[in-house]
XYZ file of C-alpha atoms in Angstrom:
722
model
C 227.316 -25.957 169.185
C 223.576 -26.399 169.195
C 223.359 -25.707 172.881
C 225.573 -22.689 172.424
C 223.252 -21.462 169.654
C 220.256 -22.217 171.840
C 221.712 -20.199 174.706
C 222.455 -17.403 172.244
C 218.938 -17.621 170.875
C 217.492 -17.516 174.382
C 219.555 -14.485 175.149
C 218.366 -12.869 171.989
C 214.822 -13.839 172.884
C 215.163 -12.317 176.339
C 216.659 -9.228 174.758
C 213.792 -9.025 172.261
C 211.294 -9.575 175.023
C 212.788 -6.729 176.991
C 212.711 -4.545 173.905
C 209.111 -5.598 173.272
C 208.093 -4.703 176.777
C 209.847 -1.406 176.445
C 208.008 -0.790 173.178
C 204.717 -1.662 174.830
C 205.462 0.792 177.605
C 206.323 3.450 175.016
C 203.117 2.669 173.118
C 201.015 3.031 176.276
C 202.793 6.228 177.127
C 202.228 7.469 173.588
C 198.557 6.532 173.743
C 198.153 8.275 177.075
C 199.953 11.275 175.657
C 197.681 11.194 172.585
C 194.611 11.057 174.796
C 195.837 14.065 176.729
C 196.603 15.920 173.511
C 193.163 15.105 172.118
C 191.516 16.301 175.307
C 193.573 19.509 175.179
C 192.714 20.038 171.470
C 189.059 19.439 172.119
C 189.007 22.046 174.866
C 190.809 24.659 172.781
C 188.785 23.938 169.636
C 185.547 23.972 171.604
C 186.329 27.335 173.066
C 187.412 28.635 169.659
C 184.292 27.225 168.001
C 182.112 28.846 170.637
C 183.773 32.175 170.082
C 183.470 31.834 166.312
C 179.822 30.734 166.592
C 179.064 33.668 168.849
C 180.757 36.064 166.435
C 178.899 34.540 163.494
C 175.553 34.859 165.286
C 176.248 38.484 166.138
C 177.316 39.139 162.532
C 174.178 37.471 161.196
C 172.032 39.614 163.493
C 173.771 42.767 162.299
C 173.477 41.639 158.688
C 169.759 40.980 159.191
C 169.289 44.382 160.791
C 171.204 46.091 157.975
C 169.226 44.064 155.418
C 165.949 45.174 156.998
C 167.124 48.777 157.019
C 168.184 48.509 153.378
C 164.819 46.949 152.492
C 162.974 49.710 154.304
C 165.071 52.365 152.567
C 164.562 50.634 149.208
C 160.833 50.542 149.872
C 160.846 54.239 150.818
C 162.860 55.047 147.694
C 160.440 53.060 145.536
C 157.465 54.729 147.165
C 159.091 58.098 146.534
C 159.767 57.076 142.957
C 156.171 55.947 142.567
C 154.943 59.204 144.120
C 157.259 61.158 141.830
C 156.057 59.153 138.818
C 152.444 59.766 139.814
C 153.175 63.472 140.325
C 155.018 63.534 137.022
C 152.066 61.879 135.250
C 149.616 64.252 136.915
C 151.825 67.211 135.950
C 152.041 65.977 132.356
C 148.277 65.514 132.360
C 147.803 69.050 133.687
C 150.130 70.417 131.026
C 148.221 68.472 128.390
C 144.961 69.886 129.723
C 146.471 73.385 129.768
C 147.735 72.875 126.215
C 144.242 71.744 125.211
C 142.775 74.717 127.068
C 145.220 77.071 125.338
C 144.464 75.506 121.972
C 140.715 75.756 122.586
C 141.148 79.350 123.770
C 143.177 80.228 120.680
C 140.534 78.646 118.439
C 137.862 80.509 120.367
C 139.793 83.768 120.019
C 140.202 83.311 116.272
C 136.498 82.548 115.959
C 135.727 85.496 118.192
C 137.859 87.831 116.050
C 135.953 86.702 112.963
C 132.627 87.196 114.747
C 133.643 90.586 116.079
C 134.794 91.565 112.612
C 131.381 90.620 111.228
C 129.664 92.495 114.021
C 131.813 95.566 113.526
C 131.199 95.308 109.776
C 127.470 95.332 110.523
C 127.948 98.377 112.757
C 130.022 99.972 110.005
C 127.309 99.258 107.485
C 124.817 101.070 109.683
C 127.208 103.995 109.960
C 127.683 103.789 106.179
C 123.932 104.097 105.677
C 124.010 107.138 107.921
C 126.846 108.605 105.861
C 124.863 107.897 102.681
C 121.945 109.862 104.071
C 124.291 112.791 104.580
C 125.691 112.626 101.034
C 123.415 115.374 99.730
C 124.350 117.535 102.686
C 127.980 116.882 101.819
C 127.382 118.048 98.226
C 125.845 121.258 99.511
C 128.799 121.679 101.810
C 131.023 121.140 98.798
C 129.364 124.064 97.038
C 129.753 126.185 100.124
C 133.334 125.008 100.271
C 133.907 126.332 96.757
C 132.495 129.678 97.866
C 134.731 129.596 100.917
C 137.699 128.803 98.680
C 136.908 131.843 96.533
C 136.618 133.926 99.700
C 139.880 132.457 100.862
C 141.507 133.543 97.613
C 140.250 137.074 98.249
C 141.676 136.887 101.741
C 144.937 135.740 100.258
C 144.983 138.789 97.968
C 144.244 141.025 100.972
C 147.008 139.234 102.828
C 149.411 139.955 99.988
C 148.344 143.622 100.009
C 148.898 143.772 103.787
C 152.242 142.146 103.289
C 153.270 144.788 100.747
C 152.117 147.597 103.070
C 153.989 145.975 105.909
C 157.142 145.824 103.812
C 156.735 149.503 102.890
C 156.242 150.450 106.557
C 159.229 148.388 107.459
C 161.342 150.143 104.787
C 160.152 153.556 105.992
C 160.926 152.574 109.573
C 164.450 151.561 108.573
C 164.938 154.891 106.777
C 163.873 156.699 109.938
C 166.373 154.740 111.979
C 169.097 155.664 109.520
C 168.031 159.356 109.640
C 168.146 159.311 113.429
C 171.640 157.908 113.324
C 172.730 160.672 110.937
C 171.109 163.356 113.132
C 172.900 162.004 116.168
C 176.174 162.329 114.337
C 175.307 165.901 113.356
C 174.310 166.741 116.948
C 177.535 165.321 118.206
C 179.431 167.377 115.661
C 177.568 170.613 116.443
C 177.705 170.183 120.235
C 181.245 171.554 120.246
C 180.166 174.773 118.534
C 177.759 176.216 120.966
C 175.965 175.295 124.131
C 172.929 177.300 123.232
C 172.770 175.763 119.843
C 173.361 172.374 121.548
C 170.332 172.929 123.750
C 168.246 173.732 120.723
C 169.607 170.710 118.988
C 168.781 168.620 122.061
C 165.176 169.749 121.908
C 165.056 168.892 118.212
C 166.663 165.572 118.957
C 164.045 164.754 121.638
C 161.329 165.647 119.208
C 162.807 163.352 116.600
C 163.172 160.516 119.139
C 159.506 160.907 120.070
C 158.571 160.681 116.408
C 160.717 157.578 115.982
C 159.118 155.951 119.063
C 155.652 156.605 117.697
C 156.742 155.096 114.381
C 158.047 152.014 116.251
C 154.700 151.624 118.065
C 152.820 151.931 114.812
C 155.062 149.309 113.233
C 154.480 146.880 116.158
C 150.721 147.327 115.940
C 150.844 146.571 112.236
C 152.962 143.443 112.915
C 150.486 142.156 115.513
C 147.541 142.760 113.198
C 149.447 140.975 110.460
C 150.132 137.935 112.671
C 146.492 137.766 113.791
C 145.308 137.891 110.231
C 147.774 135.110 109.301
C 146.562 132.938 112.232
C 142.945 133.496 111.247
C 143.721 132.631 107.664
C 145.595 129.466 108.747
C 142.693 128.338 110.989
C 140.266 128.987 108.143
C 142.571 127.088 105.800
C 142.616 124.015 108.158
C 138.820 124.052 108.301
C 138.592 124.374 104.532
C 141.085 121.525 104.108
C 139.026 119.342 106.484
C 135.830 120.092 104.566
C 137.613 119.549 101.306
C 139.010 116.213 102.586
C 135.505 115.207 103.679
C 134.143 115.824 100.250
C 137.174 114.110 98.722
C 136.288 110.415 98.132
C 139.980 109.589 97.694
C 140.920 110.222 101.352
C 137.914 110.145 103.717
C 140.109 108.839 106.603
C 142.182 112.023 106.667
C 139.072 114.175 106.745
C 137.537 112.164 109.595
C 140.698 112.471 111.693
C 140.968 116.233 111.016
C 137.325 116.822 111.951
C 137.787 114.874 115.197
C 140.956 116.827 115.935
C 139.124 120.160 115.436
C 135.923 119.112 117.245
C 134.924 121.803 119.743
C 131.768 120.154 121.115
C 130.723 116.679 122.254
C 128.271 116.455 119.333
C 131.021 117.089 116.799
C 133.354 114.665 118.579
C 130.795 111.822 118.735
C 129.833 112.332 115.073
C 133.495 112.219 114.031
C 134.110 109.115 116.150
C 131.136 107.371 114.533
C 132.576 108.206 111.102
C 135.989 106.834 112.094
C 134.401 103.659 113.494
C 132.441 103.171 110.258
C 135.579 103.585 108.174
C 137.738 101.403 110.454
C 135.151 98.631 110.557
C 134.841 98.471 106.774
C 138.391 97.478 105.772
C 141.917 96.740 106.977
C 143.236 99.445 104.644
C 141.157 102.105 106.401
C 142.331 100.928 109.823
C 145.929 101.306 108.755
C 145.280 104.673 107.064
C 143.585 106.129 110.144
C 146.428 104.917 112.371
C 149.096 106.401 110.086
C 147.346 109.790 110.219
C 147.448 109.751 114.040
C 143.837 108.668 114.472
C 144.458 106.495 117.538
C 146.160 109.292 119.467
C 143.395 111.740 118.487
C 140.640 109.311 119.596
C 142.239 108.787 123.009
C 142.891 112.526 123.420
C 139.254 113.377 122.683
C 138.001 110.646 125.015
C 140.048 112.223 127.793
C 138.821 115.712 126.864
C 135.125 114.716 126.763
C 135.263 112.221 129.616
C 131.906 113.378 131.047
C 129.929 112.889 127.821
C 128.377 109.444 127.396
C 127.890 109.732 123.609
C 131.570 110.472 123.084
C 132.627 107.622 125.392
C 130.267 105.157 123.695
C 131.429 106.071 120.188
C 135.049 106.102 121.345
C 134.879 102.577 122.802
C 133.428 101.246 119.573
C 136.038 103.101 117.490
C 138.901 101.663 119.544
C 137.394 98.181 119.214
C 137.266 98.516 115.409
C 140.786 99.929 115.208
C 142.104 97.094 117.435
C 141.182 94.483 114.820
C 144.628 95.282 113.420
C 147.355 93.747 115.623
C 149.697 96.732 115.314
C 146.877 99.129 116.195
C 145.988 96.887 119.141
C 149.486 97.325 120.575
C 149.472 101.103 119.986
C 146.073 101.498 121.690
C 147.362 99.632 124.736
C 150.546 101.697 124.816
C 148.593 104.980 124.599
C 146.378 104.012 127.567
C 143.350 102.792 125.629
C 142.588 99.926 128.042
C 142.505 102.282 131.032
C 140.338 104.792 129.103
C 137.729 102.124 128.318
C 137.677 100.842 131.916
C 137.258 104.425 133.195
C 134.322 104.915 130.826
C 132.656 101.718 132.095
C 133.184 102.810 135.709
C 131.904 106.348 135.050
C 128.706 105.167 133.310
C 127.765 101.873 135.026
C 124.120 101.975 133.904
C 124.783 103.062 130.314
C 124.063 99.915 128.300
C 125.919 100.884 125.120
C 129.067 101.931 126.947
C 129.073 98.635 128.872
C 128.428 96.591 125.722
C 130.964 98.413 123.568
C 133.487 98.533 126.391
C 133.352 94.746 126.793
C 133.607 94.320 123.036
C 136.623 96.634 122.738
C 138.376 95.022 125.736
C 137.777 91.558 124.293
C 139.419 92.551 120.997
C 142.296 94.346 122.740
C 143.076 91.426 125.066
C 142.413 88.535 122.689
C 145.890 88.404 121.180
C 147.885 90.830 123.285
C 149.259 89.650 126.638
C 150.318 93.168 127.698
C 146.800 94.533 127.223
C 145.371 91.567 129.114
C 147.707 92.226 132.033
C 146.713 95.910 132.051
C 143.037 94.926 132.086
C 143.510 92.642 135.103
C 145.839 95.056 136.908
C 143.319 97.917 136.648
C 140.426 95.915 138.100
C 138.927 94.921 134.765
C 137.528 91.586 135.975
C 135.541 93.244 138.768
C 134.237 95.935 136.377
C 133.077 93.300 133.853
C 131.343 91.149 136.486
C 129.711 94.215 138.067
C 128.404 95.252 134.656
C 126.945 91.779 133.986
C 125.315 91.627 137.426
C 123.915 95.176 137.175
C 122.363 94.659 133.718
C 121.260 90.986 133.693
C 118.608 91.404 130.974
C 120.911 92.874 128.318
C 121.605 90.069 125.847
C 124.566 91.604 124.010
C 126.232 92.716 127.226
C 125.932 89.244 128.761
C 127.235 87.658 125.572
C 130.236 89.977 125.287
C 130.933 89.635 128.991
C 131.030 85.833 128.633
C 133.359 86.201 125.625
C 135.727 88.427 127.581
C 135.688 86.147 130.642
C 136.350 83.114 128.425
C 139.346 84.905 126.920
C 140.731 85.816 130.350
C 140.060 82.348 131.787
C 142.056 80.720 129.005
C 145.340 82.467 129.849
C 146.831 82.224 133.365
C 145.872 80.760 136.740
C 145.965 84.252 138.277
C 143.122 85.465 136.050
C 141.123 82.275 136.587
C 141.446 82.511 140.372
C 140.301 86.146 140.332
C 137.247 85.304 138.232
C 136.250 82.393 140.496
C 136.918 84.277 143.748
C 134.756 87.213 142.591
C 131.779 85.004 141.711
C 132.478 84.710 137.988
C 131.093 81.166 137.636
C 127.780 82.133 139.240
C 127.538 85.222 136.993
C 128.150 83.136 133.861
C 125.597 80.520 134.957
C 122.981 83.237 135.498
C 123.582 84.524 131.975
C 123.300 81.009 130.515
C 120.083 80.304 132.439
C 118.556 83.681 131.512
C 119.251 83.197 127.790
C 118.911 79.447 127.369
C 117.918 79.698 123.692
C 120.752 82.020 122.651
C 123.490 80.079 120.879
C 126.328 82.538 121.392
C 125.680 82.960 125.135
C 125.660 79.182 125.585
C 128.831 78.802 123.501
C 130.802 81.554 125.202
C 129.528 80.630 128.662
C 130.538 77.004 128.120
C 133.981 78.047 126.887
C 134.490 80.165 130.007
C 133.341 77.369 132.332
C 135.742 74.890 130.698
C 138.717 76.755 132.170
C 137.084 77.776 135.460
C 135.168 74.783 136.794
C 138.316 72.964 137.964
C 138.944 75.721 140.551
C 135.446 75.592 142.074
C 135.159 73.516 145.250
C 131.562 74.291 146.252
C 129.295 71.330 145.452
C 126.124 73.493 145.016
C 127.928 75.649 142.437
C 129.218 72.528 140.675
C 125.677 71.124 140.644
C 124.359 74.367 139.100
C 127.126 74.185 136.511
C 126.211 70.595 135.645
C 122.553 71.590 135.182
C 123.449 74.543 132.949
C 125.739 72.442 130.736
C 123.150 69.674 130.597
C 120.495 72.123 129.381
C 122.864 73.627 126.799
C 123.810 70.194 125.399
C 120.150 69.179 125.203
C 119.113 72.432 123.500
C 121.988 72.553 120.967
C 122.673 68.926 120.090
C 124.202 69.791 116.701
C 126.488 72.538 117.994
C 130.024 71.131 118.057
C 131.417 73.855 120.351
C 128.766 73.366 123.041
C 128.964 69.562 122.847
C 132.765 69.623 123.070
C 132.717 71.979 126.053
C 130.075 69.844 127.754
C 132.138 66.666 127.344
C 135.203 68.441 128.662
C 133.427 69.864 131.727
C 131.774 66.532 132.558
C 135.113 64.779 132.022
C 136.927 67.152 134.386
C 134.264 66.794 137.080
C 134.155 62.988 136.708
C 137.793 62.773 137.780
C 136.726 64.000 141.248
C 134.923 61.230 143.137
C 132.853 63.748 145.148
C 131.272 65.073 141.917
C 130.717 61.767 140.080
C 127.222 61.098 141.410
C 126.028 64.623 140.588
C 127.393 64.297 137.044
C 125.907 60.860 136.426
C 122.511 61.630 137.958
C 122.170 64.739 135.777
C 122.170 62.598 132.627
C 125.742 63.365 131.596
C 126.354 59.771 130.449
C 123.626 59.810 127.795
C 124.606 63.324 126.637
C 128.325 62.535 126.372
C 127.741 59.267 124.513
C 125.285 60.998 122.161
C 127.901 63.649 121.411
C 130.542 60.957 120.776
C 128.173 59.269 118.349
C 127.341 62.552 116.569
C 130.873 63.979 116.271
C 132.980 60.894 115.616
C 135.766 62.870 113.874
C 136.273 65.469 116.614
C 139.402 64.240 118.396
C 139.072 66.575 121.391
C 135.426 65.641 121.990
C 136.263 61.923 121.732
C 139.171 62.364 124.130
C 137.047 64.007 126.826
C 134.196 61.591 126.192
C 136.500 58.614 126.900
C 137.850 60.487 129.905
C 134.300 60.931 131.273
C 133.024 57.356 130.818
C 136.363 55.970 132.019
C 136.126 57.737 135.375
C 132.359 57.317 135.814
C 132.653 53.560 135.224
C 135.517 53.246 137.740
C 133.334 53.959 140.778
C 131.201 50.885 141.390
C 129.583 52.578 144.385
C 127.645 55.020 142.179
C 126.616 52.214 139.817
C 126.892 53.842 136.395
C 128.452 50.904 134.524
C 125.070 49.487 133.556
C 123.878 52.821 132.204
C 127.108 53.282 130.215
C 126.893 49.750 128.833
C 123.229 50.034 127.818
C 123.958 53.373 126.085
C 126.569 51.634 123.847
C 129.478 53.021 125.809
C 131.676 50.002 124.993
C 131.018 50.279 121.236
C 131.748 54.031 121.245
C 134.985 53.513 123.209
C 136.070 50.892 120.645
C 135.139 53.266 117.787
C 137.225 56.065 119.340
C 140.221 53.724 119.652
C 139.776 52.651 116.037
C 139.495 56.203 114.664
C 142.365 57.728 116.666
C 145.053 55.058 117.154
C 147.859 57.605 117.676
C 146.156 59.589 120.451
C 147.502 58.185 123.727
C 144.777 59.753 125.905
C 141.934 58.263 123.864
C 143.657 54.859 123.822
C 144.359 54.931 127.560
C 140.970 56.085 128.849
C 138.962 54.050 126.329
C 140.874 50.984 127.573
C 140.106 52.100 131.135
C 136.379 52.298 130.353
C 136.414 48.863 128.675
C 138.303 47.400 131.652
C 135.763 48.762 134.121
C 132.789 47.554 132.044
C 134.293 44.089 131.493
C 135.155 43.792 135.174
C 131.611 44.512 136.350
C 130.028 41.136 135.543
C 130.280 38.129 133.221
C 127.496 39.391 130.932
C 129.263 42.669 130.190
C 132.592 40.868 129.792
C 131.108 38.554 127.154
C 129.531 41.476 125.297
C 132.758 43.499 125.314
C 134.636 40.453 124.004
C 132.380 40.443 120.919
C 134.000 43.723 119.853
C 137.623 44.110 118.774
C 138.541 45.411 122.243
C 141.334 42.872 122.864
C 143.140 43.511 119.574
C 142.782 47.298 119.955
C 144.161 47.297 123.511
C 147.165 45.167 122.531
C 147.828 47.382 119.496
C 147.561 50.503 121.666
C 150.121 49.091 124.103
C 152.509 48.389 121.210
C 151.983 51.811 119.607
C 152.375 53.773 122.853
C 155.153 51.800 124.535
C 156.458 53.563 127.618
C 153.281 55.594 128.177
C 152.225 54.624 131.733
C 148.571 55.577 131.204
C 148.134 53.374 128.137
C 150.219 50.536 129.602
C 148.513 50.600 133.006
C 144.934 50.797 131.720
C 145.754 48.423 128.856
C 146.995 45.772 131.289
C 143.900 46.281 133.439
C 141.680 45.860 130.368
C 143.381 42.609 129.370
C 143.206 41.389 132.993
C 139.446 41.849 133.286
C 138.762 40.460 129.789
C 140.857 37.315 130.479
C 139.317 36.586 133.883
C 137.662 33.108 133.600
C 137.090 33.682 129.869
C 138.980 31.138 127.768
C 138.070 32.738 124.446
C 139.383 36.173 125.475
C 142.504 34.673 127.044
C 143.290 32.798 123.818
C 142.624 35.925 121.758
C 145.069 37.844 123.963
C 147.665 35.126 123.447
C 147.122 35.018 119.676
C 147.491 38.811 119.477
C 150.836 38.605 121.330
C 149.218 40.208 124.350
C 151.470 38.345 126.800
C 154.544 39.800 125.125
C 152.982 43.293 125.273
C 152.261 42.897 128.986
C 155.834 41.783 129.701
C 157.191 44.674 127.635
C 155.027 47.063 129.659
C 156.576 45.702 132.852
C 160.056 46.213 131.400
C 159.505 49.775 130.201
C 157.545 50.925 133.280
C 159.510 49.209 136.033
C 158.977 51.945 138.604
C 155.243 52.418 138.029
C 153.352 50.384 140.613
C 150.008 50.603 138.777
C 151.499 49.152 135.588
C 153.302 46.406 137.526
C 150.225 45.483 139.574
C 147.821 45.432 136.631
C 150.344 43.526 134.505
C 150.767 40.860 137.228
C 146.981 40.639 137.500
C 146.671 40.213 133.733
C 149.337 37.510 133.595
C 147.747 35.783 136.601
C 144.291 35.744 135.007
C 145.651 34.554 131.646
C 147.737 31.765 133.183
C 144.947 30.609 135.514
C 142.393 30.609 132.697
C 144.753 28.789 130.294
C 146.356 26.554 132.961
C 146.355 23.556 130.589
C 147.546 25.438 127.476
C 151.261 24.678 127.448
C 151.930 26.797 124.339
C 150.625 29.996 125.965
C 152.249 29.299 129.321
C 155.603 28.803 127.635
C 155.485 32.428 126.541
C 156.065 33.384 130.153
C 159.313 31.424 130.454
C 162.043 32.185 131.214
C 162.059 35.991 131.297
C 158.436 36.321 132.329
C 158.920 34.572 135.650
C 161.898 36.741 136.492
C 159.990 39.944 135.657
C 156.968 38.909 137.718
C 159.095 37.817 140.680
C 161.030 41.068 140.524
C 157.801 43.070 140.533
C 156.387 40.966 143.380
C 159.533 41.586 145.420
C 159.671 45.304 144.624
C 156.020 45.953 145.395
C 155.453 43.285 148.038
C 153.618 45.698 150.322
C 151.277 47.050 147.627
C 147.835 45.703 146.769
C 146.833 45.182 143.160
C 144.231 47.496 141.645
C 141.358 45.153 140.691
C 137.593 45.106 140.678
C 135.411 42.577 142.493
C 133.144 40.346 140.454
C 130.065 39.504 142.537
C 128.862 36.928 140.020
C 132.028 34.807 140.279
C 132.777 32.270 142.999
C 136.386 33.450 143.358
C 137.152 37.030 144.319
C 139.936 38.258 142.026
C 140.578 41.083 144.498
C 141.553 38.634 147.285
C 145.102 37.717 148.211
C 144.643 34.237 146.695
C 143.269 35.730 143.500
């Protein structure tokens, strides 16, 4: 049994061995098959990976190219936005300047109206004295008038008698007509009786017709004589009424208009015009009364009629000027052709001083508040006529003064008028008048007002230099005159914005004059605004080297005072901050002196008050940047005044303005580098501050920050590292 089991076991063993060998063969075959499969997979996957890698590389290249294109387009868009923002700011600035110019012009016009009213009142007073001298003559004329009235009454009685006779003649004439009609009927009736008797009747009839015709002729002659006598009586009655009105103190305006209307000679016309001017210049009531009675139309009609007589033209120009002090009269005069009449008079009598003076005066009043009249003046060559008059008669004080007034009025309106004045040599003409009459207040005032609106259009450096000298002399001569000082600051401020003119302005002593004016007129907002504008731009150009002069003349203190006095004026805040930034950025000494004032607190407060204003934010950031540069005290003061928060807010509100972003980054850089170990201040930057700065750095990566070099410092804050 055991052997049998052993044999069975051996058989089973052999069978298992065979199976094992077969399994080993299968395993080897499987392994070989696996190796082949792996090799096949590796080949396919390798090829697939290569293709995918190639596709990915090509995609990455395209993505990089598209990214570069997008970056370039974004940069172009941002540059365009920056350019647009700059253009927008410049446009807003121009509009502000034009608004200021318009406001100044309106103030000037109101002042001019008051002055012209006083002048015309003085002229009227002179005419009144003349009228007083003729009072006795008027009384004598009154007596004669009474005699003429009595004579007129006699003439009226004669007229009534003539009228009665005429009525009688007319009645007799009618009776004759009726008799003729009856005779005709009788002749017609008798004609059938006998031819011979008819012939006789015909002869009688002809005789009667002849008599009737002669009666008709007589009646017509009487009618003509009657009409002539009536016309003569009417003419005499008008004259008597005029004389009676003249002697009537209740209505002198009516009498003056009637006398002018009936004037038959140039002497009578000029005398009547002088009377009208005297009355019109004395009161508003008289101006209205004369206009209601048709005085304006009569004046213009007589000026046309006596166009070759200088006395009439002179008196007429003055009369129209006085009448034009009323706005309604001003419009009527323009509508009736008054502007053209005055210009024709000035052209016809170019060497007649009074006509030129009074013509300029009348045109100034007519155009001061009436755009239509101003357009008519320009359209009819008025600017050329005015300049020709001023050039032809350079020694006439009143003419030069009134010419400057008129040019100032025209220069304060539209660019078209300003360009005409400049192109025809208006600036040179005004400067000659100012130089010829350097001691005359009104010439200097009006000349300065005209130059304020004209100097920005002049591109010739010699003319600009002459202008600077004239304004300098006027400001030196009239240091207490607010108008001249304000105009001087404005002209110097405008010229300082142009780098080509900065040296000429600074060398002429404009800095000392502007700062003196700012110190004298601390409450004049416009003067302070242009003063800050001037020192801000003059201190920005290190090449001309005016920072020291501005600093020594207390420019920093005056800029701080202007910011303190006018916290709501964005222009004063912006340009005062600009001046302080430039002074503080010049050297360590100036920076320390500026820090002794309240400049830091004022700049931060200005940035909070005028949030979103790019001028205030940009110059404010620049001011804080220069004050914080290597100055721990200033940097801490900025931090204590929440200056860091104000800078970050400026970057948020003015994201597209590169100047604000650059100056803000510079300010934050200087603050953080100065206070590198002050954890409390540095924490104010996190987390939003870093994101804002990084965003600005990415957006304006190709721009360079606007900074000033400090020669006294080891590090150059204008370098890339700085």
